[in-house]
Short mmCIF file of C-alpha atoms and ligand atoms in Angstrom, two decimals:
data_model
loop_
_atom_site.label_atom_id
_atom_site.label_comp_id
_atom_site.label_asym_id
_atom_site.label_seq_id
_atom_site.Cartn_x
_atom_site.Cartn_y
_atom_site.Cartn_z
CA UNK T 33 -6.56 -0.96 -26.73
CA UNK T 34 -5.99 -2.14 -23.24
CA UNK T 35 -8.03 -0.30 -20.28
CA UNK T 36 -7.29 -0.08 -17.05
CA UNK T 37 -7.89 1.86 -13.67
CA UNK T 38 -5.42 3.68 -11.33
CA UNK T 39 -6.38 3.94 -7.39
CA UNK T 40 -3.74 6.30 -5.67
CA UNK T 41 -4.90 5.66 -2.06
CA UNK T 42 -2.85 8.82 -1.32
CA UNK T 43 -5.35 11.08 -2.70
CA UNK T 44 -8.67 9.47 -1.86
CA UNK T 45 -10.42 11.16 0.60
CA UNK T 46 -12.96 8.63 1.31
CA UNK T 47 -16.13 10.41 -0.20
CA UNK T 48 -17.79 8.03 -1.67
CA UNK T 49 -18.94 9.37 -5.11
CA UNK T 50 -17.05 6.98 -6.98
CA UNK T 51 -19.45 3.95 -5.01
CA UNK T 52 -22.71 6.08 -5.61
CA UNK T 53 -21.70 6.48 -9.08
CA UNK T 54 -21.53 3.09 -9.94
CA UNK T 55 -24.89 2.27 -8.08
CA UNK T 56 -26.14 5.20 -10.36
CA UNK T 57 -24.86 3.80 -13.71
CA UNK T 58 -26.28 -0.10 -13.13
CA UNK T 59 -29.53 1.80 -11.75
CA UNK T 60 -29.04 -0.08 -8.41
CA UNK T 61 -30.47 1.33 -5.15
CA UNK T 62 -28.22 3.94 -3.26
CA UNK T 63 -26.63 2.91 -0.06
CA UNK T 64 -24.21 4.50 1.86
CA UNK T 65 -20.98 2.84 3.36
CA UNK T 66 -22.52 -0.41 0.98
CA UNK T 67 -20.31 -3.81 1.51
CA UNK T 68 -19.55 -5.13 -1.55
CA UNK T 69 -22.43 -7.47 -2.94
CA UNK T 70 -24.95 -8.26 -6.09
CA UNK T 71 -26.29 -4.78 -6.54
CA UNK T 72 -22.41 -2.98 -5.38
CA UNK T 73 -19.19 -3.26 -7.10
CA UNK T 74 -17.20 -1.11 -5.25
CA UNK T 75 -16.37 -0.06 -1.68
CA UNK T 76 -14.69 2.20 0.09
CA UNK T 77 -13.19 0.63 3.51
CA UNK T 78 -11.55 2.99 6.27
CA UNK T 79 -8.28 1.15 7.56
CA UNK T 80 -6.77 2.79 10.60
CA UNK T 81 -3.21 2.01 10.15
CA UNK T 82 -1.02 0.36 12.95
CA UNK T 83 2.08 2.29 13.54
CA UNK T 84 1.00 5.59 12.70
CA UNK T 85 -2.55 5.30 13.92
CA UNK T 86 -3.72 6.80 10.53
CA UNK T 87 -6.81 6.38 8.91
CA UNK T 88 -6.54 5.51 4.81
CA UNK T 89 -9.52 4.59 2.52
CA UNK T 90 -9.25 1.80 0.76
CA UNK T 91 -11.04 0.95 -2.43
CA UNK T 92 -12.11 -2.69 -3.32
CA UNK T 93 -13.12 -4.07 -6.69
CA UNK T 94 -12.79 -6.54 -9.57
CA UNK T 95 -8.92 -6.21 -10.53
CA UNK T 96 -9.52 -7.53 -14.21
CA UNK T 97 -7.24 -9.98 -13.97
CA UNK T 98 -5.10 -10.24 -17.38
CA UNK T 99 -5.21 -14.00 -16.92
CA UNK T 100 -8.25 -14.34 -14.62
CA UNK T 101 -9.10 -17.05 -12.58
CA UNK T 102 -12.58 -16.75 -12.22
CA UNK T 103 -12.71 -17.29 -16.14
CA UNK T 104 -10.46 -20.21 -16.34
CA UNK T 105 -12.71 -22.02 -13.40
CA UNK T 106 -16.45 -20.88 -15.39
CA UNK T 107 -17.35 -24.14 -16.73
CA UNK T 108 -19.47 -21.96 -19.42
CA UNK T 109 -17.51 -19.43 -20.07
CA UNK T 110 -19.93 -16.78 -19.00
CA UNK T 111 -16.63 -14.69 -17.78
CA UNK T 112 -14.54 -13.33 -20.48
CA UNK T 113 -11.23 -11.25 -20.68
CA UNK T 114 -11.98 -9.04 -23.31
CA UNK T 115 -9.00 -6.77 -25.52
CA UNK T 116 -10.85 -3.35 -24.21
CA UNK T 117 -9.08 -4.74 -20.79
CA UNK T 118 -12.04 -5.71 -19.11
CA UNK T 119 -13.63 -9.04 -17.61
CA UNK T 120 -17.32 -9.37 -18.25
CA UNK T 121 -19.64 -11.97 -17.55
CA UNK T 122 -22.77 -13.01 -19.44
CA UNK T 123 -25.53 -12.80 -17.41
CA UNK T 124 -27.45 -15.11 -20.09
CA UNK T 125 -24.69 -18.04 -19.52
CA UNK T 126 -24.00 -17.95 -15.62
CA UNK T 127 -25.44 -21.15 -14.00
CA UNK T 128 -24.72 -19.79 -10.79
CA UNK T 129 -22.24 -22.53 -9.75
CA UNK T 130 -20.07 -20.09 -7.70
CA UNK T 131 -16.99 -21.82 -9.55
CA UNK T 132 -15.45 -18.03 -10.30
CA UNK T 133 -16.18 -16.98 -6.58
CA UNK T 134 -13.48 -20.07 -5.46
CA UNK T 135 -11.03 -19.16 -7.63
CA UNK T 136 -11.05 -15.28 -7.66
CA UNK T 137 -7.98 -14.34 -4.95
CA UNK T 138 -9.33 -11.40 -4.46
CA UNK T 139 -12.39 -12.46 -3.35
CA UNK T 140 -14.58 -10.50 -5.58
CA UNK T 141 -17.75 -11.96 -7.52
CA UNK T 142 -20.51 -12.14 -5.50
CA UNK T 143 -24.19 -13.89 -5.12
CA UNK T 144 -27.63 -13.05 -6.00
CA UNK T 145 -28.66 -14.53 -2.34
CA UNK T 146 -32.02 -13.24 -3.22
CA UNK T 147 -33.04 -14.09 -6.48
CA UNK T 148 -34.89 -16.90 -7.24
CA UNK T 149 -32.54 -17.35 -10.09
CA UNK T 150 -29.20 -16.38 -8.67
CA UNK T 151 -26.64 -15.68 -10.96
CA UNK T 152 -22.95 -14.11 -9.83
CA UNK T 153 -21.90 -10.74 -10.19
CA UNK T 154 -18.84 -8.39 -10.42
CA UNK T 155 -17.55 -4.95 -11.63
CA UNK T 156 -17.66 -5.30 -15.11
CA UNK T 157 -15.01 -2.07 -15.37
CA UNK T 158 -18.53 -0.11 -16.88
CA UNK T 159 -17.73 -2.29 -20.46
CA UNK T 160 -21.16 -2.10 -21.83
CA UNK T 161 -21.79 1.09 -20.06
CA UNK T 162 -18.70 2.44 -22.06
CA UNK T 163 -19.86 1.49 -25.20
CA UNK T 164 -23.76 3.03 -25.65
CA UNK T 165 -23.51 5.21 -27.71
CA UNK T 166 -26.07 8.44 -28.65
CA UNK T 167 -26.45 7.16 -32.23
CA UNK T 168 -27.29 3.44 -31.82
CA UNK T 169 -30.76 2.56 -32.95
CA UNK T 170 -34.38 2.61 -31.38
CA UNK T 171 -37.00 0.29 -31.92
CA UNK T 172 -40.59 1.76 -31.76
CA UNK T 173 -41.06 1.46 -28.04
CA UNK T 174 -37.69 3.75 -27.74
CA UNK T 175 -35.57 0.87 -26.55
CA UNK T 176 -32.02 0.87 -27.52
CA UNK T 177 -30.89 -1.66 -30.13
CA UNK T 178 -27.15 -3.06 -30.62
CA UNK T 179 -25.82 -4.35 -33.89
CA UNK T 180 -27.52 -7.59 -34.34
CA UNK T 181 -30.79 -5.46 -33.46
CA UNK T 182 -31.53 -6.99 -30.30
CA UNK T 183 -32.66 -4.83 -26.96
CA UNK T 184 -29.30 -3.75 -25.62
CA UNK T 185 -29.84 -5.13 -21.57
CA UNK T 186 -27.50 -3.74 -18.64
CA UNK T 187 -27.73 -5.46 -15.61
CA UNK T 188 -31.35 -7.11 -16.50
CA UNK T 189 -32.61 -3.96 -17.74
CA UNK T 190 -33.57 -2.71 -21.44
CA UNK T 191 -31.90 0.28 -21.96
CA UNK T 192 -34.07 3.26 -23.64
CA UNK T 193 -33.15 5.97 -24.79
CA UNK T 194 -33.39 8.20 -21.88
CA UNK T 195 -31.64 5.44 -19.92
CA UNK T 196 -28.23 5.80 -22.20
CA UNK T 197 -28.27 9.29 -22.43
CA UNK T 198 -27.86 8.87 -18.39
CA UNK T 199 -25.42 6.40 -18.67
CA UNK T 200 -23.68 8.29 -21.45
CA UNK T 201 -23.36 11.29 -19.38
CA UNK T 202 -22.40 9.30 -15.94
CA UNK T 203 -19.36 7.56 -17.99
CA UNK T 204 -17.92 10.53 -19.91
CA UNK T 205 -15.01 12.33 -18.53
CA UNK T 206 -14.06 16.22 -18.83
CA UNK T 207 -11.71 15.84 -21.82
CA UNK T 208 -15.22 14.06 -23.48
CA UNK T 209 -13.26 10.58 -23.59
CA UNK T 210 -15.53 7.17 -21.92
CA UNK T 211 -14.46 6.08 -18.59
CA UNK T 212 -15.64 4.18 -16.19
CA UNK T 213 -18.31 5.89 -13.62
CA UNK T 214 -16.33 5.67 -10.81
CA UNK T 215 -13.40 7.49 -12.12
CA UNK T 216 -15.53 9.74 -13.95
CA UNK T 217 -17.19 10.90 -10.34
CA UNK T 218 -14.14 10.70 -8.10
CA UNK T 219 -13.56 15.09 -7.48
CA UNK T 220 -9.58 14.06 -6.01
CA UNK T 221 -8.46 12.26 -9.56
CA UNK T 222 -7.55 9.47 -7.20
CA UNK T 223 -9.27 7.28 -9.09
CA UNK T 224 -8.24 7.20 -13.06
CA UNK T 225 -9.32 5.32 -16.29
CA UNK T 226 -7.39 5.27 -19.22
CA UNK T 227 -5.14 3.43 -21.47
CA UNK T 228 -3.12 0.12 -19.06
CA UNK T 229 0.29 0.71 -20.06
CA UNK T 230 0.04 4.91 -19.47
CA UNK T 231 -1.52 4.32 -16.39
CA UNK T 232 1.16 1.93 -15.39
CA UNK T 233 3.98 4.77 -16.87
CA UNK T 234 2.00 6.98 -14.94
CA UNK T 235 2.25 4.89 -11.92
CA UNK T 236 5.96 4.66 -12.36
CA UNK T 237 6.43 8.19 -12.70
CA UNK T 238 4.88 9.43 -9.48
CA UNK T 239 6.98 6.76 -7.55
CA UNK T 240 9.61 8.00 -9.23
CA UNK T 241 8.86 12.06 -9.02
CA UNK T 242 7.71 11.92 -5.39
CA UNK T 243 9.83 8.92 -3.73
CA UNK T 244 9.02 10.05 -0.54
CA UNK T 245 4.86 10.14 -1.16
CA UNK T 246 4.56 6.91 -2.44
CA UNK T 247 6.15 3.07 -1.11
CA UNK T 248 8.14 1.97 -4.12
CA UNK T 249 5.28 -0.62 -5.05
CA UNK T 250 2.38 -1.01 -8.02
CA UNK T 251 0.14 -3.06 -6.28
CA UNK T 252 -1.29 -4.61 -9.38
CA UNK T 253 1.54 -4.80 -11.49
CA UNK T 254 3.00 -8.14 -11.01
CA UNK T 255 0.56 -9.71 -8.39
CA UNK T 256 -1.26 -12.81 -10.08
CA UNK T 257 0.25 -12.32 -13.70
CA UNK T 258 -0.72 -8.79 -13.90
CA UNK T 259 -4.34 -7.07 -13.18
CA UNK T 260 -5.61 -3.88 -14.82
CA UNK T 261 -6.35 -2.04 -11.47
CA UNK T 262 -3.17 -0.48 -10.02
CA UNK T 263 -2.96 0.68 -6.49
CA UNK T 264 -0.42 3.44 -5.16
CA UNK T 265 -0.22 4.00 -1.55
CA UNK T 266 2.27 5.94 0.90
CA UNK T 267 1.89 2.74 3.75
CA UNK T 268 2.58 -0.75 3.09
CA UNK T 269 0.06 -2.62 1.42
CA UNK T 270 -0.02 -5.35 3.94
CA UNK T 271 -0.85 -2.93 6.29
CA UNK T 272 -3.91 -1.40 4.73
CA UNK T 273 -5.21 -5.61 4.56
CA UNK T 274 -4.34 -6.00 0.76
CA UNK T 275 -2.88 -9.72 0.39
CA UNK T 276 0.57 -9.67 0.03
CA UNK T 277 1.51 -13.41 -0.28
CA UNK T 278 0.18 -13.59 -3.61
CA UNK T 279 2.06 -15.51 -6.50
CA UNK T 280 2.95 -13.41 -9.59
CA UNK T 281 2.32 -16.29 -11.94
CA UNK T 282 -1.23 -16.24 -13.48
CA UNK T 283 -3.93 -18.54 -11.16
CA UNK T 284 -5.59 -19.87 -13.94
CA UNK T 285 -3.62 -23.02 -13.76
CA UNK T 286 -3.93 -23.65 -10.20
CA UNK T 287 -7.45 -22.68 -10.03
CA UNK T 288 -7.70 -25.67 -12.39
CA UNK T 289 -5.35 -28.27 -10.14
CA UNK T 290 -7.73 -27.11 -7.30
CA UNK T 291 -11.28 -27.25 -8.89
CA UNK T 292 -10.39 -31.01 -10.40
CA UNK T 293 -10.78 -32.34 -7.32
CA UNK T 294 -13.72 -30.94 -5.73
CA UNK T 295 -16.45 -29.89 -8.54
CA UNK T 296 -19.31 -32.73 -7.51
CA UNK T 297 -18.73 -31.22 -4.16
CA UNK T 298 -19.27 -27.98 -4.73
CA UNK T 299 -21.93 -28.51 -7.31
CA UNK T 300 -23.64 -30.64 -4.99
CA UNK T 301 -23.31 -27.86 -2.32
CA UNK T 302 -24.53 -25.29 -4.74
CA UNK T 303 -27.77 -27.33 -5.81
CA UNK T 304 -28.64 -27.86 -1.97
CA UNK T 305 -27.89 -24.21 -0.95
CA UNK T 306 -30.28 -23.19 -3.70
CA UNK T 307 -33.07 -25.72 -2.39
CA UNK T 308 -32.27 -24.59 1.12
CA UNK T 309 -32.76 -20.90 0.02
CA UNK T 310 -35.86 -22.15 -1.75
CA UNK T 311 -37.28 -23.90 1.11
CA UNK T 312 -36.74 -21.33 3.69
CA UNK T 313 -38.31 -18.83 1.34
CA UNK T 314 -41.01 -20.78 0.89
CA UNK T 315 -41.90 -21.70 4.43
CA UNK T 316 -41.50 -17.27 5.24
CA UNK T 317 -44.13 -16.76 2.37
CA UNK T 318 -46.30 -19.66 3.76
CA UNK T 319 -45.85 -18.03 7.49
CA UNK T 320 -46.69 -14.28 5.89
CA UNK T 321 -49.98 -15.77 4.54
CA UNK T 322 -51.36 -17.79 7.41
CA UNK T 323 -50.82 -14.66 9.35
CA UNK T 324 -52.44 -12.48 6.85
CA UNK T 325 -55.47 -15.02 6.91
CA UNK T 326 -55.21 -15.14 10.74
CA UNK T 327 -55.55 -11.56 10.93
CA UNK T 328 -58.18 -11.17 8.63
CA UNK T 329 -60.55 -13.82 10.00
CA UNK T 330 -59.87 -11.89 13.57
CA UNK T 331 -60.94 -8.75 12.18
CA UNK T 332 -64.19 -9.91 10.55
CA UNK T 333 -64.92 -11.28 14.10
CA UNK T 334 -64.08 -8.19 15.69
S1 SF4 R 55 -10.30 -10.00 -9.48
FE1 SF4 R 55 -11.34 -11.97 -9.34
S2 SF4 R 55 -13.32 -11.60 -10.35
FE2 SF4 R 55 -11.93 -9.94 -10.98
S3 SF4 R 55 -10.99 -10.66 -12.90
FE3 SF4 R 55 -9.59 -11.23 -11.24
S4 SF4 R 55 -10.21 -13.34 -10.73
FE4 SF4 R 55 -11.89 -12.44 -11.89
S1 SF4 R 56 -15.61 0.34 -13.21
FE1 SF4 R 56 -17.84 0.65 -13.37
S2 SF4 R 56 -18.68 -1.24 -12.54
FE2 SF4 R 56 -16.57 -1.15 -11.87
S3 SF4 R 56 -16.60 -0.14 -9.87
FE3 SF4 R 56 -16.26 1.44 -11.38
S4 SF4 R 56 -18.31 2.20 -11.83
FE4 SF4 R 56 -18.56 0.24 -10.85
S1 SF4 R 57 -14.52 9.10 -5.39
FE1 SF4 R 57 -12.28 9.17 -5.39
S2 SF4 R 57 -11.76 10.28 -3.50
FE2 SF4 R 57 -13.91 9.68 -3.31
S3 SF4 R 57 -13.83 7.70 -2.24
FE3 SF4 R 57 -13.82 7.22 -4.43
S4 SF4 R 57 -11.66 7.06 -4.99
FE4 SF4 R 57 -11.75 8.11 -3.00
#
C-alpha cells in the first residue's frame, strides 16, 4: 500500500506541534521556528500574502517524489522509493556527495555541516519509525532487534526498548492506525497520513464540496510526475512561494542529462568543501587550546 500525506494550508494554524513532533520522534534537539536542516525535517513558514495582506502558514518537507530525483542522481543508491510510499535513504551508503541535494526541485535534503562525517538528510515520511513494533525482539542489553537480528538504528541511534515504546506512541493515531508524527500531533487535522489515492479522493472531494474554500488545484498531484505530499490551499500557490513552473514529467531523466556533465566538478567541490570544513575546524580547536594553555600558564603566574 501506497502512503502519503495531505497538508490543507486552510486549516493550519501555524502551531508548530507537527515540527516539535518530528524533532521528538528522531530524538533531535527542540527548536522553535527551526529552518529546515540535518536535525529538522519540517517547517512551518508564515507567508503574508500580497493582495489580501493575509498571513498563511506554510509547511515544507520531503514530497516523496513517486519518481524522485534525488534517487535517480545517488550514485549509490542510498535513496530509495519504497512501495509503503516513502523515500528513505541509507545512512550506511550516503557518501555525502550532495548529488540528491542538485537534483531535488524542491530543494529538500540537507547537510551534516557539522559532522566530521557528513552524510545528507531528509524526511524519511517516519518509515522506520512506522514500522517498530511492541513485539520485535530484545537482545540482553534491551536493544531492539529487526529480522535479521541486528540493532534496529534510527537516525544513528540504537533503539531500546523504552525508546520504541516512545516512538510507538508519538506515531500512532486516535483510530490506533501508524502515521507519521507530524500528522499524528497536528490538533487542526490539517495535516493527514493515510492511504495516497484516498488522500488524493479526499483532496478532490473538498475542492469539489467547498469550491469556494479551496483554489481548484492539488499541489502535488501532477507536479514532477506525481509526489505523495498533497497541498490544498484557498490562495494561489505561487503566491504562498511554492514553485509553480515545474514540469509534470518525472525529473529523473533530466537530473541525469544535467549531472553527466558536471559530476568531477561537483565531486571535486565536495572533497575540497569537506577539507575546507576540516581545516577550519581544525585551526578553531588549535586556537581553543593555545588559549586554554595561555590562560592557564597566566593563572599559575598570578
Ligand atoms: S522532494 Fe526532493 S528529496 Fe524528497 S523525494 Fe522528491 S526529489 Fe527526493
Ligand atoms: S513524516 Fe516524519 S520525518 Fe517527515 S516531517 Fe513528518 S514527522 Fe518528520
Ligand atoms: S501541527 Fe498542523 S496546524 Fe500546527 S503547524 Fe503543523 S500542520 Fe499546521
Amino acid at each position: 500500500m501506497s502512503h502519503a500525506i495531505l497538508v490543507d494550508l486552510t486549516l493550519c494554524v501555524g502551531c508548530g506541534a507537527c515540527t516539535t513532533a518530528c524533532q521528538q520522534v528522531h530524538n533531535f534537539p527542540e527548536k522553535e521556528n527551526p529552518t529546515l536542516d540535518d536535525k529538522n525535517f519540517t517547517t512551518i513558514r508564515t507567508v503574508t500574502e500580497n493582495e489580501s495582506g493575509d498571513e498563511y502558514y506554510v509547511r515544507k518537507m520531503c514530497r516523496h517524489c513517486e519518481e524522485p530525483a534525488c534517487a535517480s542522481a545517488c550514485l549509490v543508491g542510498a535513496l530509495t522509493k519504497t512501495k509503503d510510499g516513502a523515500v528513505t535513504w541509507d545512512t550506511n551508503k550516503c557518501i555525502g556527495c550532495r548529488y540528491c541535494m542538485l537534483a531535488c526541485p524542491f530543494d529538500i535534503p540537507k547537510y551534516e555541516w557539522s559532522s566530521m562525517s557528513p552524510k545528507v538528510r531528509k524526511c524519511t515520511m517516519c518509515y522506520q519509525e512506522r514500522h517498530l513494533t511492541a513485539d520485535m525482539e530484545l537482545d540482553d542489553a534491551g536493544y531492539v532487534l529487526d529480522a535479521s537480528g541486528e540493532r534496529v538504528v534510527i537516525e544513528g541511534r540504537e533503539i531500546t526498548a523504552e525508546d520504541r515504546d516512545t516512538i510507538i506512541e508519538l506515531t500512532t493515531n486516535m483510530d490506533d492506525n501508524r502515521a507519521s508524527a507530524c500528522s499524528v500531533a497536528c490538533p487542526m487535522e490539517a495535516t493527514v497520513f493515510g492511504e495516497r489515492d484516498q488522500l488524493l479522493a479526499e483532496a478532490k472531494r473538498r475542492i469539489l464540496e467547498s469550491p469556494d474554500d479551496y483554489v481548484p488545484r492539488i499541489y502535488g498531484q501532477k507536479e514532477v510526475g506525481g509526489t505523495s505530499v498533497f497541498y490544498l490551499s484557498n490562495v494561489s500557490f505561487e503566491s504562498l512561494g511554492f514553485y509553480t513552473n515545474l514540469e509534470n514529467s518525472s525529473y529523473p531523466d533530466k537530473t541525469w542529462r544535467v549531472l553527466e556533465k558536471i559530476p568531477d566538478i561537483v565531486v571535486t567541490a565536495g572533497v575540497a568543501l569537506g577539507a575546507v570544513y576540516w581545516i577550519t575546524n581544525r585551526r578553531e580547536d588549535v586556537k581553543r587550546y593555545e588559549e586554554e594553555i595561555k590562560s592557564k600558564r597566566s593563572k599559575k603566574k598570578a
